[in-house]
mmCIF file of C-alpha atoms in Angstrom:
data_model
loop_
_atom_site.group_PDB
_atom_site.id
_atom_site.type_symbol
_atom_site.label_atom_id
_atom_site.label_comp_id
_atom_site.label_asym_id
_atom_site.label_seq_id
_atom_site.Cartn_x
_atom_site.Cartn_y
_atom_site.Cartn_z
ATOM 1 C CA MET Y 1119 -10.212 19.486 16.126
ATOM 2 C CA VAL Y 1120 -7.748 16.576 16.172
ATOM 3 C CA ASP Y 1121 -4.046 17.342 16.444
ATOM 4 C CA ALA Y 1122 -2.068 15.763 13.562
ATOM 5 C CA THR Y 1123 0.415 14.165 15.949
ATOM 6 C CA ASP Y 1124 -2.396 12.589 17.968
ATOM 7 C CA LEU Y 1125 -4.066 11.358 14.789
ATOM 8 C CA ILE Y 1126 -0.873 9.707 13.560
ATOM 9 C CA GLU Y 1127 -0.363 8.038 16.915
ATOM 10 C CA GLU Y 1128 -3.965 6.786 16.909
ATOM 11 C CA ILE Y 1129 -3.505 5.343 13.411
ATOM 12 C CA ARG Y 1130 -0.286 3.620 14.508
ATOM 13 C CA ARG Y 1131 -2.091 2.052 17.460
ATOM 14 C CA ASP Y 1132 -4.975 0.953 15.245
ATOM 15 C CA LEU Y 1133 -2.596 -0.617 12.718
ATOM 16 C CA GLN Y 1134 -0.372 -2.358 15.287
ATOM 17 C CA PRO Y 1135 -2.242 -5.713 15.038
ATOM 18 C CA VAL Y 1136 -1.923 -5.611 11.246
ATOM 19 C CA LYS Y 1137 1.791 -4.802 11.505
ATOM 20 C CA GLU Y 1138 2.323 -7.739 13.864
ATOM 21 C CA GLN Y 1139 0.376 -10.068 11.589
ATOM 22 C CA LEU Y 1140 2.458 -9.033 8.584
ATOM 23 C CA LEU Y 1141 5.713 -9.505 10.468
ATOM 24 C CA ARG Y 1142 4.632 -13.033 11.476
ATOM 25 C CA HIS Y 1143 3.809 -13.982 7.887
ATOM 26 C CA PRO Y 1144 5.657 -17.121 6.730
ATOM 27 C CA TYR Y 1145 7.023 -15.326 3.646
ATOM 28 C CA VAL Y 1146 8.691 -12.660 5.803
ATOM 29 C CA TRP Y 1147 10.157 -15.324 8.084
ATOM 30 C CA ALA Y 1148 11.474 -17.313 5.132
ATOM 31 C CA LEU Y 1149 12.970 -14.150 3.664
ATOM 32 C CA GLU Y 1150 14.700 -13.281 6.941
ATOM 33 C CA GLU Y 1151 16.076 -16.825 7.205
ATOM 34 C CA GLY Y 1152 17.478 -16.668 3.678
ATOM 35 C CA LYS Y 1153 15.103 -19.320 2.368
ATOM 36 C CA ILE Y 1154 13.782 -17.082 -0.407
ATOM 37 C CA GLY Y 1155 16.150 -17.003 -3.332
ATOM 38 C CA ARG Y 1156 17.176 -13.827 -5.095
ATOM 39 C CA GLU Y 1157 15.277 -14.837 -8.241
ATOM 40 C CA SER Y 1158 12.030 -15.389 -6.302
ATOM 41 C CA LEU Y 1159 12.424 -12.030 -4.612
ATOM 42 C CA ARG Y 1160 13.079 -10.387 -7.989
ATOM 43 C CA LEU Y 1161 9.895 -11.935 -9.403
ATOM 44 C CA PHE Y 1162 7.880 -10.771 -6.395
ATOM 45 C CA ALA Y 1163 9.203 -7.221 -6.759
ATOM 46 C CA GLY Y 1164 8.348 -7.281 -10.475
ATOM 47 C CA GLU Y 1165 4.810 -8.423 -9.756
ATOM 48 C CA GLN Y 1166 4.363 -5.656 -7.206
ATOM 49 C CA TYR Y 1167 5.718 -3.095 -9.652
ATOM 50 C CA ASN Y 1168 3.189 -4.177 -12.280
ATOM 51 C CA ILE Y 1169 0.305 -4.127 -9.797
ATOM 52 C CA ILE Y 1170 1.198 -0.623 -8.621
ATOM 53 C CA ALA Y 1171 1.548 0.635 -12.206
ATOM 54 C CA SER Y 1172 -1.848 -0.838 -13.077
ATOM 55 C CA ASP Y 1173 -3.486 0.717 -10.014
ATOM 56 C CA LEU Y 1174 -1.961 4.085 -10.912
ATOM 57 C CA LYS Y 1175 -3.384 3.872 -14.439
ATOM 58 C CA SER Y 1176 -6.799 2.912 -13.065
ATOM 59 C CA ALA Y 1177 -6.823 5.849 -10.666
ATOM 60 C CA ALA Y 1178 -5.753 8.218 -13.452
ATOM 61 C CA TYR Y 1179 -8.582 6.885 -15.611
ATOM 62 C CA LEU Y 1180 -11.093 7.586 -12.836
ATOM 63 C CA VAL Y 1181 -9.816 11.161 -12.569
ATOM 64 C CA SER Y 1182 -10.141 11.632 -16.329
ATOM 65 C CA ARG Y 1183 -13.613 10.109 -16.386
ATOM 66 C CA PHE Y 1184 -15.030 11.891 -13.343
ATOM 67 C CA GLY Y 1185 -12.823 14.993 -13.343
ATOM 68 C CA SER Y 1186 -15.756 17.377 -13.553
ATOM 69 C CA ALA Y 1187 -18.013 15.514 -11.106
ATOM 70 C CA PRO Y 1188 -18.378 16.327 -7.402
ATOM 71 C CA SER Y 1189 -16.272 13.220 -6.691
ATOM 72 C CA ARG Y 1190 -13.271 14.782 -8.436
ATOM 73 C CA ASP Y 1191 -11.382 15.571 -5.223
ATOM 74 C CA PHE Y 1192 -11.879 12.031 -3.970
ATOM 75 C CA PHE Y 1193 -10.430 10.503 -7.138
ATOM 76 C CA LEU Y 1194 -7.552 13.001 -7.151
ATOM 77 C CA GLY Y 1195 -6.782 11.868 -3.609
ATOM 78 C CA VAL Y 1196 -6.818 8.239 -4.707
ATOM 79 C CA LEU Y 1197 -4.475 9.084 -7.574
ATOM 80 C CA GLN Y 1198 -2.121 10.931 -5.235
ATOM 81 C CA GLY Y 1199 -2.142 7.968 -2.869
ATOM 82 C CA GLU Y 1200 -1.260 5.585 -5.680
ATOM 83 C CA ARG Y 1201 1.507 7.861 -6.841
#
């Protein structure tokens, strides 16, 4: 059985290249250098909010549609992750 602490550390190691890639993204650099205006950042945050809300609704729909199927626990997990 895998220890939770070891599992988390393994996941961190596995995701390290992705983390580095995200931190090198031109948008993040421009944001850190103050090249992204407040209005652009506000629009980006609004877009993300709408995407997350839509994903949450989609996951809830899957739970309602397949709530009595064997896949119920999977879709409940997806919903919890979106929440």
